[in-house]
PDB file of C-alpha atoms and ligand atoms in Angstrom:
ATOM      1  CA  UNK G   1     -20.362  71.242  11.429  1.00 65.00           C
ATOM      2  CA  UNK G   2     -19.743  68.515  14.127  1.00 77.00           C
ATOM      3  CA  UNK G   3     -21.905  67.894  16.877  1.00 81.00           C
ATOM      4  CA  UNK G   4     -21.320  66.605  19.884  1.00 72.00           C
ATOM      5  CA  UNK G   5     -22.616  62.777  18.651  1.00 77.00           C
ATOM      6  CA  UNK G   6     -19.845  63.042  16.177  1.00 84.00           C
ATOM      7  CA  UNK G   7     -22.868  63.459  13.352  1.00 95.00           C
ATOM      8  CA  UNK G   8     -21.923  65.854  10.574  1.00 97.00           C
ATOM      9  CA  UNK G   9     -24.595  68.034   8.490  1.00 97.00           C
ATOM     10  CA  UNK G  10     -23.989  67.804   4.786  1.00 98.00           C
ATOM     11  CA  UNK G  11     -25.243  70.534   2.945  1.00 98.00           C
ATOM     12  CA  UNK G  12     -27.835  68.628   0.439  1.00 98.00           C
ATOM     13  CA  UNK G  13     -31.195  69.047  -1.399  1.00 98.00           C
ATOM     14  CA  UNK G  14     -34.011  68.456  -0.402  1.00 98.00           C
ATOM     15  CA  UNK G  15     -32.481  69.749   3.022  1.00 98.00           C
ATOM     16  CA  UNK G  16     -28.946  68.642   5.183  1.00 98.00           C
ATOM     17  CA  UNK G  17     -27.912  65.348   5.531  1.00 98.00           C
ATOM     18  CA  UNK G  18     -27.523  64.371   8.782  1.00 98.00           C
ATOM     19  CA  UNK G  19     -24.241  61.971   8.553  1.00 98.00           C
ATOM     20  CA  UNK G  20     -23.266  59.423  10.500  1.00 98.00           C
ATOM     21  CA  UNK G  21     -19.792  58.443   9.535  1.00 98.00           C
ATOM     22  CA  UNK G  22     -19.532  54.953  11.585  1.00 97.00           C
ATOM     23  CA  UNK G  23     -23.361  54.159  10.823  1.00 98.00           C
ATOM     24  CA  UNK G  24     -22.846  54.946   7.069  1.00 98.00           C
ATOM     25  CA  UNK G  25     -21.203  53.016   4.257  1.00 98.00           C
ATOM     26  CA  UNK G  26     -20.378  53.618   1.017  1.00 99.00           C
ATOM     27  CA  UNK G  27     -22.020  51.768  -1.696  1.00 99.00           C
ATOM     28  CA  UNK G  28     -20.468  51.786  -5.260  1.00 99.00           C
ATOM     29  CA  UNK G  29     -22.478  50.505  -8.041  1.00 99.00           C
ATOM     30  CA  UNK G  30     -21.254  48.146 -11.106  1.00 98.00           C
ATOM     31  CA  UNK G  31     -18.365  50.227 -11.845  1.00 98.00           C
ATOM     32  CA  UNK G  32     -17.943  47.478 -14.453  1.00 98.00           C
ATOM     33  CA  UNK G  33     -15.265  47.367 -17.568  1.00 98.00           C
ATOM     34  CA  UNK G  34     -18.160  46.624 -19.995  1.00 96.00           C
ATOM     35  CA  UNK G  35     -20.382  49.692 -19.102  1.00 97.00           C
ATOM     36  CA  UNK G  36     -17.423  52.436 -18.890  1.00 98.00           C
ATOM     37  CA  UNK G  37     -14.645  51.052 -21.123  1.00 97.00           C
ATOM     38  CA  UNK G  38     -14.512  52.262 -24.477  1.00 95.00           C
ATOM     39  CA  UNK G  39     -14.322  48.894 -26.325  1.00 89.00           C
ATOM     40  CA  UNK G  40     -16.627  47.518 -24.187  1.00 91.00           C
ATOM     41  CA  UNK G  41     -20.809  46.110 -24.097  1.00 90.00           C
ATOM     42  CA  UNK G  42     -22.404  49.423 -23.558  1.00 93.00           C
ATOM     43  CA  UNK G  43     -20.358  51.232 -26.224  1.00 93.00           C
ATOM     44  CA  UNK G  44     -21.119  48.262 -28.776  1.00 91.00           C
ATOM     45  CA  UNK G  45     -24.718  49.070 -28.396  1.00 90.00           C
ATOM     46  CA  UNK G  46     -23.744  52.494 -28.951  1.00 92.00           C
ATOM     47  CA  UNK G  47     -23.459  54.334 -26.229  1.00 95.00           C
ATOM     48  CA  UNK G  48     -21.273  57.256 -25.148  1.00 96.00           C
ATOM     49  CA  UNK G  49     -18.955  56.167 -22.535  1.00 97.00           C
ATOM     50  CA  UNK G  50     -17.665  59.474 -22.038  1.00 97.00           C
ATOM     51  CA  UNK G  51     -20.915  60.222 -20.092  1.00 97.00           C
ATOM     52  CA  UNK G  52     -20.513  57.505 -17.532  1.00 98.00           C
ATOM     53  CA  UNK G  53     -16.390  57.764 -17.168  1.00 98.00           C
ATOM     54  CA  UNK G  54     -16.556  61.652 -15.879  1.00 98.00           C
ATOM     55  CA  UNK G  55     -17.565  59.749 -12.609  1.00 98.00           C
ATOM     56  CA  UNK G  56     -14.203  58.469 -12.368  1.00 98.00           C
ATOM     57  CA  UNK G  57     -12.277  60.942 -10.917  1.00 98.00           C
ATOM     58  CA  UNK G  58     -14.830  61.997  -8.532  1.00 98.00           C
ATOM     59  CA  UNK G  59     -15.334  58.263  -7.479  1.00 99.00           C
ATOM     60  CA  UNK G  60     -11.716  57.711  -7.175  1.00 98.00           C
ATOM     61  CA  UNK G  61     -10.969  61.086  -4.614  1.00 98.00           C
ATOM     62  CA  UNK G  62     -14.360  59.830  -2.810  1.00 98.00           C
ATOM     63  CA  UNK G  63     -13.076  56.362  -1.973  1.00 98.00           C
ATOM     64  CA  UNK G  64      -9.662  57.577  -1.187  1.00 98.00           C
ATOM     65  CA  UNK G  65     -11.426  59.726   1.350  1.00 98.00           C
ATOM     66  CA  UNK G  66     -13.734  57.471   2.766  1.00 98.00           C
ATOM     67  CA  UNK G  67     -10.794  54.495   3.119  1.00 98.00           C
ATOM     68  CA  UNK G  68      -8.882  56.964   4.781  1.00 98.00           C
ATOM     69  CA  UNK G  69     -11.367  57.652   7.273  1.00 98.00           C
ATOM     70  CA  UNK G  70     -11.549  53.929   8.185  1.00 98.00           C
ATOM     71  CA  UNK G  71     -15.210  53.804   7.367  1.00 98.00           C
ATOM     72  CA  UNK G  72     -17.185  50.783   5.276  1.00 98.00           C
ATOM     73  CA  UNK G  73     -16.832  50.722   1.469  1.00 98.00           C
ATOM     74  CA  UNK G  74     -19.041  48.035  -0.392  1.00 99.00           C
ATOM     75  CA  UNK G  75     -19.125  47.324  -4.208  1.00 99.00           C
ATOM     76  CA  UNK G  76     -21.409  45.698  -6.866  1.00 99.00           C
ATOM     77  CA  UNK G  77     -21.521  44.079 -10.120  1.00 98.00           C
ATOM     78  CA  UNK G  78     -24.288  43.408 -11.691  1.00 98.00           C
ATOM     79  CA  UNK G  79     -24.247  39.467 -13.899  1.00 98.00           C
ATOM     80  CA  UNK G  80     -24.972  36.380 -13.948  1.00 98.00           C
ATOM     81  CA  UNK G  81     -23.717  32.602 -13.250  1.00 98.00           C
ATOM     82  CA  UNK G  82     -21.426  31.381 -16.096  1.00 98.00           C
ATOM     83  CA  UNK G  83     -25.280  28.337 -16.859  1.00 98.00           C
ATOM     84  CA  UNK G  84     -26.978  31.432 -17.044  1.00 98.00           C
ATOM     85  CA  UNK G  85     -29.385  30.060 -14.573  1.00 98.00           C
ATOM     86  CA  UNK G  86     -30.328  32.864 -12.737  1.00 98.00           C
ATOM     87  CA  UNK G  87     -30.948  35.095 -15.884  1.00 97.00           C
ATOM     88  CA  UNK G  88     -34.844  35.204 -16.625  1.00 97.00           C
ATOM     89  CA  UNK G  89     -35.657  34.668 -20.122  1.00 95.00           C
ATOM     90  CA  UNK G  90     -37.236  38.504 -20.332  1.00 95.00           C
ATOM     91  CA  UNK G  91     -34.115  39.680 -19.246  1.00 94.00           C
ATOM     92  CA  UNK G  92     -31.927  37.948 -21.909  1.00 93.00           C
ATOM     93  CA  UNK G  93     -34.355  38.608 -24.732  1.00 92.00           C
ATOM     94  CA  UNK G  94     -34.660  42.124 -23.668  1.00 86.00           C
ATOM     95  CA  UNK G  95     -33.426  44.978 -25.948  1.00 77.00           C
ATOM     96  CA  UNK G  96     -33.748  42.588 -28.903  1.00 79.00           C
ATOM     97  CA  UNK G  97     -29.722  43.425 -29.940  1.00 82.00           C
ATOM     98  CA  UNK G  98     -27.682  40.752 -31.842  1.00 86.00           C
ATOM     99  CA  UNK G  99     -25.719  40.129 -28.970  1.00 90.00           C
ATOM    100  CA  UNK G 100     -27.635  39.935 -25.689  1.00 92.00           C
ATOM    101  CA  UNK G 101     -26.285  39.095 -21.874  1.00 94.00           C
ATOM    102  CA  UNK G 102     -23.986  35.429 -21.901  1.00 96.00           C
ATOM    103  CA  UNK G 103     -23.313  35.687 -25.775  1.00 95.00           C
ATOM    104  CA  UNK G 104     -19.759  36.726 -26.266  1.00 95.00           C
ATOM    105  CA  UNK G 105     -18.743  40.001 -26.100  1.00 93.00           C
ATOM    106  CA  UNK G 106     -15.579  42.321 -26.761  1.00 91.00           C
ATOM    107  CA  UNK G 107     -14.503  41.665 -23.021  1.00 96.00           C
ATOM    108  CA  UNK G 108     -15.521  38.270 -22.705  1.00 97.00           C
ATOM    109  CA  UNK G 109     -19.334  36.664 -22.209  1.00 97.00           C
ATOM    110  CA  UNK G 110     -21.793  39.550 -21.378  1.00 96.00           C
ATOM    111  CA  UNK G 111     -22.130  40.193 -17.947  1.00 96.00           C
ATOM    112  CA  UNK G 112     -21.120  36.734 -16.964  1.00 98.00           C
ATOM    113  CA  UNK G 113     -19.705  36.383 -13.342  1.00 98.00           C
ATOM    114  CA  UNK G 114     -15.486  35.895 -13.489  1.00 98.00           C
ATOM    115  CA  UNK G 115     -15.277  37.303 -17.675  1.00 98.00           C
ATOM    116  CA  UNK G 116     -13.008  40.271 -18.000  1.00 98.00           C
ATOM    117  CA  UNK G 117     -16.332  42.725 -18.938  1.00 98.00           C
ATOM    118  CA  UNK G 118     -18.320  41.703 -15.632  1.00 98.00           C
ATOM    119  CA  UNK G 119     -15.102  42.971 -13.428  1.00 98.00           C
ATOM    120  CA  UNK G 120     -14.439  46.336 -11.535  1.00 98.00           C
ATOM    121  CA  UNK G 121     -12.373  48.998 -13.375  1.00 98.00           C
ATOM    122  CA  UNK G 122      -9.055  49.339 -12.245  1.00 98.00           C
ATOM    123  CA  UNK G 123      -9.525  53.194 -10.974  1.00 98.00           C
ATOM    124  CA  UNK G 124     -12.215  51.968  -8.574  1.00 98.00           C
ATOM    125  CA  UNK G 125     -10.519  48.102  -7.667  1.00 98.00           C
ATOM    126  CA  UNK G 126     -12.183  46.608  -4.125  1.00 98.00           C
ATOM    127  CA  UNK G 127      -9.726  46.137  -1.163  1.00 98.00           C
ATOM    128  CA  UNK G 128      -9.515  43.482   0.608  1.00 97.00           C
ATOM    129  CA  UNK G 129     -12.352  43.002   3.153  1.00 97.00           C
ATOM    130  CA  UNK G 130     -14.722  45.387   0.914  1.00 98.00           C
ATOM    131  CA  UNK G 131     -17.558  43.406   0.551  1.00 98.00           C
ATOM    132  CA  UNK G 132     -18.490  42.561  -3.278  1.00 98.00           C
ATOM    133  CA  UNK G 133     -21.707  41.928  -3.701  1.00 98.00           C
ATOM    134  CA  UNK G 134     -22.785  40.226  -7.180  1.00 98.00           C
ATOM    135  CA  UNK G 135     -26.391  41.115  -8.101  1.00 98.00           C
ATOM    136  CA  UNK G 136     -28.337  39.509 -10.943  1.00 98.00           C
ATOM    137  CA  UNK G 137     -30.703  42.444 -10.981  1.00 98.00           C
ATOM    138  CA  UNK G 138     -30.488  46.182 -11.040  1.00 98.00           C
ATOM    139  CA  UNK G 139     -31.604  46.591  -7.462  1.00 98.00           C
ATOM    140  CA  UNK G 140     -28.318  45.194  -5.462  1.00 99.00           C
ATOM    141  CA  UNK G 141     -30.953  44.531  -2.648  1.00 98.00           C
ATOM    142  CA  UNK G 142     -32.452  41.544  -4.879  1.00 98.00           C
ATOM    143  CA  UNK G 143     -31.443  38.029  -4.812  1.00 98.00           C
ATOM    144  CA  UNK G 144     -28.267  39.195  -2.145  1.00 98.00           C
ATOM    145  CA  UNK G 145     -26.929  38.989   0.946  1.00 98.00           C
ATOM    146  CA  UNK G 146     -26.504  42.998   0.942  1.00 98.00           C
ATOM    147  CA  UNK G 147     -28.660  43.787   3.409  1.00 98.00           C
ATOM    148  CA  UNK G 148     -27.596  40.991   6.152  1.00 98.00           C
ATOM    149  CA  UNK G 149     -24.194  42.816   5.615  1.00 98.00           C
ATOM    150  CA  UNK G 150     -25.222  46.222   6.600  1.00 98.00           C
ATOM    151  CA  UNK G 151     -27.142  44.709   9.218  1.00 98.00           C
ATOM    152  CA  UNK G 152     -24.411  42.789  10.831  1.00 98.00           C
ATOM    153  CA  UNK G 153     -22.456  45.991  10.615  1.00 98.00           C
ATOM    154  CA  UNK G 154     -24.736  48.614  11.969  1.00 98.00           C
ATOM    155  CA  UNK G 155     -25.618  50.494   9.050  1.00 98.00           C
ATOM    156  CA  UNK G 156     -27.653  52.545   8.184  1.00 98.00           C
ATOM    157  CA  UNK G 157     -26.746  55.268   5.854  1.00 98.00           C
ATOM    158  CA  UNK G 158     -25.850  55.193   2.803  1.00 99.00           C
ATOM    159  CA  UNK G 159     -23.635  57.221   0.287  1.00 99.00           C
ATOM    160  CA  UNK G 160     -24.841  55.584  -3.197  1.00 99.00           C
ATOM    161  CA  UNK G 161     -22.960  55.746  -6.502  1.00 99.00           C
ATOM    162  CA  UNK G 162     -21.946  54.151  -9.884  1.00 98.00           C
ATOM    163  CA  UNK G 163     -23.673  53.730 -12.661  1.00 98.00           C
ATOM    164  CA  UNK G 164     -26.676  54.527 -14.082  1.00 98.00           C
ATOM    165  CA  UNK G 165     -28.298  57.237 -12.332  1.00 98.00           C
ATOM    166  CA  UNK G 166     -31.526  56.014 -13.887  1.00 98.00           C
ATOM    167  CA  UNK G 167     -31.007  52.202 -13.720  1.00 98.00           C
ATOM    168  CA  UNK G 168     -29.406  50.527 -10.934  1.00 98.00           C
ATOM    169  CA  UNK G 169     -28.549  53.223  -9.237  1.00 98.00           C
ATOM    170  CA  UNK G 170     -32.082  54.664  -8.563  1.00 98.00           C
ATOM    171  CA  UNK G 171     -33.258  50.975  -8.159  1.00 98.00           C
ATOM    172  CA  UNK G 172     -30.984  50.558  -5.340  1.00 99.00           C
ATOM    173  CA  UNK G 173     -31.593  53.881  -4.125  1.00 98.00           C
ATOM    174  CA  UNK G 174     -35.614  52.488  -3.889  1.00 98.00           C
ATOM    175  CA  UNK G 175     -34.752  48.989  -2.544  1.00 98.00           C
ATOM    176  CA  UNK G 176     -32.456  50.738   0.296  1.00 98.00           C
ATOM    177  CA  UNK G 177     -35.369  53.620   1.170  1.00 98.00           C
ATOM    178  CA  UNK G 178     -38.049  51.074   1.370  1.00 98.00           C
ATOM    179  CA  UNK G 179     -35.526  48.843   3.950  1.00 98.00           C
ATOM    180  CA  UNK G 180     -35.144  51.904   6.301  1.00 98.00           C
ATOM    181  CA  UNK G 181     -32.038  53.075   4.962  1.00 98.00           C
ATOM    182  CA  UNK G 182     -31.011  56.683   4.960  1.00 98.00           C
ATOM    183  CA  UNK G 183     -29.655  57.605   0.824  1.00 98.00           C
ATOM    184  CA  UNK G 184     -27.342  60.018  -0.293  1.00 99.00           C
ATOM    185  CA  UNK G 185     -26.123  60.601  -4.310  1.00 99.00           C
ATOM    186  CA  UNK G 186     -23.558  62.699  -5.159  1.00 99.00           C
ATOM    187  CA  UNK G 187     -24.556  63.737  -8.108  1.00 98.00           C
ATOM    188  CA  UNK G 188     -21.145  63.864 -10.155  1.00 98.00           C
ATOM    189  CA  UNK G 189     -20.578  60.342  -8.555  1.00 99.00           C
ATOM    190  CA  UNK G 190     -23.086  58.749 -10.778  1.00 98.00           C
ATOM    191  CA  UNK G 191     -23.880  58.834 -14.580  1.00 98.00           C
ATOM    192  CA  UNK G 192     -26.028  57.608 -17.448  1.00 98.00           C
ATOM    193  CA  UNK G 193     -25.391  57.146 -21.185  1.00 98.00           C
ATOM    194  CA  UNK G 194     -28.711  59.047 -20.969  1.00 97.00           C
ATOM    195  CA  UNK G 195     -27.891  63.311 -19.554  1.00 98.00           C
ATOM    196  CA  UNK G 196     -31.700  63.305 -19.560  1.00 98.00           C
ATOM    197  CA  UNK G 197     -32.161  60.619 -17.554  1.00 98.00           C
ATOM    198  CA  UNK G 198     -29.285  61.348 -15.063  1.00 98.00           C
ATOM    199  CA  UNK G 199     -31.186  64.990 -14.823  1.00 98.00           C
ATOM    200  CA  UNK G 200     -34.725  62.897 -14.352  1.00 98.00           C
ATOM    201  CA  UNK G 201     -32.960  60.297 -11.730  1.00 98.00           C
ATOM    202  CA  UNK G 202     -32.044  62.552  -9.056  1.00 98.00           C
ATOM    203  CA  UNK G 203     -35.157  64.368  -9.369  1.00 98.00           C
ATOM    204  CA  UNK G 204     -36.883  61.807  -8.362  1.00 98.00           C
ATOM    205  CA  UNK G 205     -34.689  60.921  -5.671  1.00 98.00           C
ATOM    206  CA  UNK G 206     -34.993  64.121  -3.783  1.00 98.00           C
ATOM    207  CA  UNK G 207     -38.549  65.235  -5.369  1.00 98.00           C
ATOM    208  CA  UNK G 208     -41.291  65.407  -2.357  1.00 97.00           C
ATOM    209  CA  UNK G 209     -38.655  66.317   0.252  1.00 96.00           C
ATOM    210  CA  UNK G 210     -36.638  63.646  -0.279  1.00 97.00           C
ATOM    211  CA  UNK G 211     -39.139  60.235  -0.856  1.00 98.00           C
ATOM    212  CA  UNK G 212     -36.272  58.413  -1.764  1.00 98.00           C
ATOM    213  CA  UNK G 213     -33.315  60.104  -0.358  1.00 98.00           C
ATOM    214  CA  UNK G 214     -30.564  63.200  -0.734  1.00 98.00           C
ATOM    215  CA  UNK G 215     -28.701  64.976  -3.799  1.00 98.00           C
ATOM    216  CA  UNK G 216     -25.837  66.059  -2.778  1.00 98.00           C
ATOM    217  CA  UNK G 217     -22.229  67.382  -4.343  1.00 98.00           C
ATOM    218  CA  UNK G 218     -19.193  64.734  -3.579  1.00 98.00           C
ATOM    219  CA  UNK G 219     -17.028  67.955  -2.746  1.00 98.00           C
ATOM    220  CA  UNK G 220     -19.365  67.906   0.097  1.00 98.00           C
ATOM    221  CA  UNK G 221     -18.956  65.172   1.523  1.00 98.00           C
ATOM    222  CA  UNK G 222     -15.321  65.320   0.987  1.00 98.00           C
ATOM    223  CA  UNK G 223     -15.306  68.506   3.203  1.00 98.00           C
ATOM    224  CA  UNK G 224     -17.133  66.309   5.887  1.00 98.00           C
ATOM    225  CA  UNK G 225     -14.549  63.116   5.955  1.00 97.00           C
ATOM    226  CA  UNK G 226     -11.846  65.943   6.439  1.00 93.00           C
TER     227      UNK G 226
HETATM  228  C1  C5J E 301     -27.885  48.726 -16.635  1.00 81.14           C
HETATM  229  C2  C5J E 301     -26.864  49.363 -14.562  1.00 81.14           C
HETATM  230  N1  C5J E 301     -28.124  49.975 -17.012  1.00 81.14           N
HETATM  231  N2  C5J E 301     -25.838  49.061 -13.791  1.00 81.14           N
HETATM  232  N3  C5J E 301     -27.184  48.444 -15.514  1.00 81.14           N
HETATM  233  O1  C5J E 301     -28.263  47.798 -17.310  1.00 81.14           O
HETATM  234  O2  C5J E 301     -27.448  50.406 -14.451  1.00 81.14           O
END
């Protein structure tokens, strides 16, 4: 239901979401050809795509939506500078695999900035004059300019999803809540390679009534932009 400030209630847990369509943007997380594509990094270190490309679809009729209803769309990608200089040494040695992030991968150097791997997947493509936002962490709030954008824009919702639910995803979801920013997650919007962890993720999101932010059904929101 509308009301008379143009905000929308969105039926969510821990309780309604109070949107605010000009005040809130949507912020898609490293919908990236190496974590989704079969072929690519995540399925070499053998992982089931298949859990994080059911967010496709849903992705794909929520940013169809939300373009149509002339409000802000933002993307990420999480890698690194082609010198590798802003990849800590922890971070590459992480995981201890043969190949780790900058060696060469099926798609190009792992999660290197401008390689075929590191790049959106066609389904989800940015626009023109959607902000990309290229993260070196798994917070998008860290080492970026994201939040001087939503500043400079007046925002201050947020409708979070990608991939994972457990990783950069909830990461974000933290960095955003602790910056003043209002968080909702569809939940079919989002995915891990992990169903445990996706369950876990948005628990904690909307555990404690809502210490990080709202669960939430994209149908919903789709029934909000319309
Ligand atoms: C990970 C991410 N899982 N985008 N990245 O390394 O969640």
């Amino acid at each position: 239901m509308t009301q008379p400030n143009g905000t929308k209630s969105i039926d969510a847990e821990p309780y309604a979401f109070d949107f605010v369509p000009q005040k809130c943007a949507l912020l898609i997380i490293d919908m990236q050809r190496d974590f989704l594509e079969p072929g690519g990094f995540g399925e070499m270190l053998g992982n089931d795509v298949s859990q994080l490309r059911r967010t496709i679809e849903p992705n794909k009729a929520l940013l169809a939506a939300w373009r149509g209803a002339g409000l802000q769309v933002l993307h990420t990608r999480e890698g690194h500078r082609g010198d590798l200089a802003d990849l800590p040494p922890a971070k590459k040695a992480r995981g201890r695999s043969e190949k780790t992030i900058g060696d060469l991968g099926p798609m190009g150097r792992i999660l290197v900035r401008g390689e075929d791997g590191h790049d959106i997947i066609a389904e989800l493509y940015p626009q023109s004059g959607e902000p990309v936002i290229d993260k070196p962490g798994k917070g998008a709030f860290f080492a970026t300019d994201l939040h001087a954008i939503l500043q400079n824009r007046g925002i201050e919702q947020l409708v979070v999803t990608g991939v994972t639910t457990e990783v950069c995803v909830n990461t974000t979801v933290r960095e955003a809540n602790d910056r003043g920013y209002e968080c909702l997650v569809p939940e079919d919007c989002v995915g891990s390679y992990f169903p445990e962890f996706h369950e876990a993720g948005l628990k904690m999101i909307k555990a404690q009534g809502g210490i990080f932010g709202w669960v939430t059904h994209s149908a919903k929101i789709l029934s909000a932009l319309s």
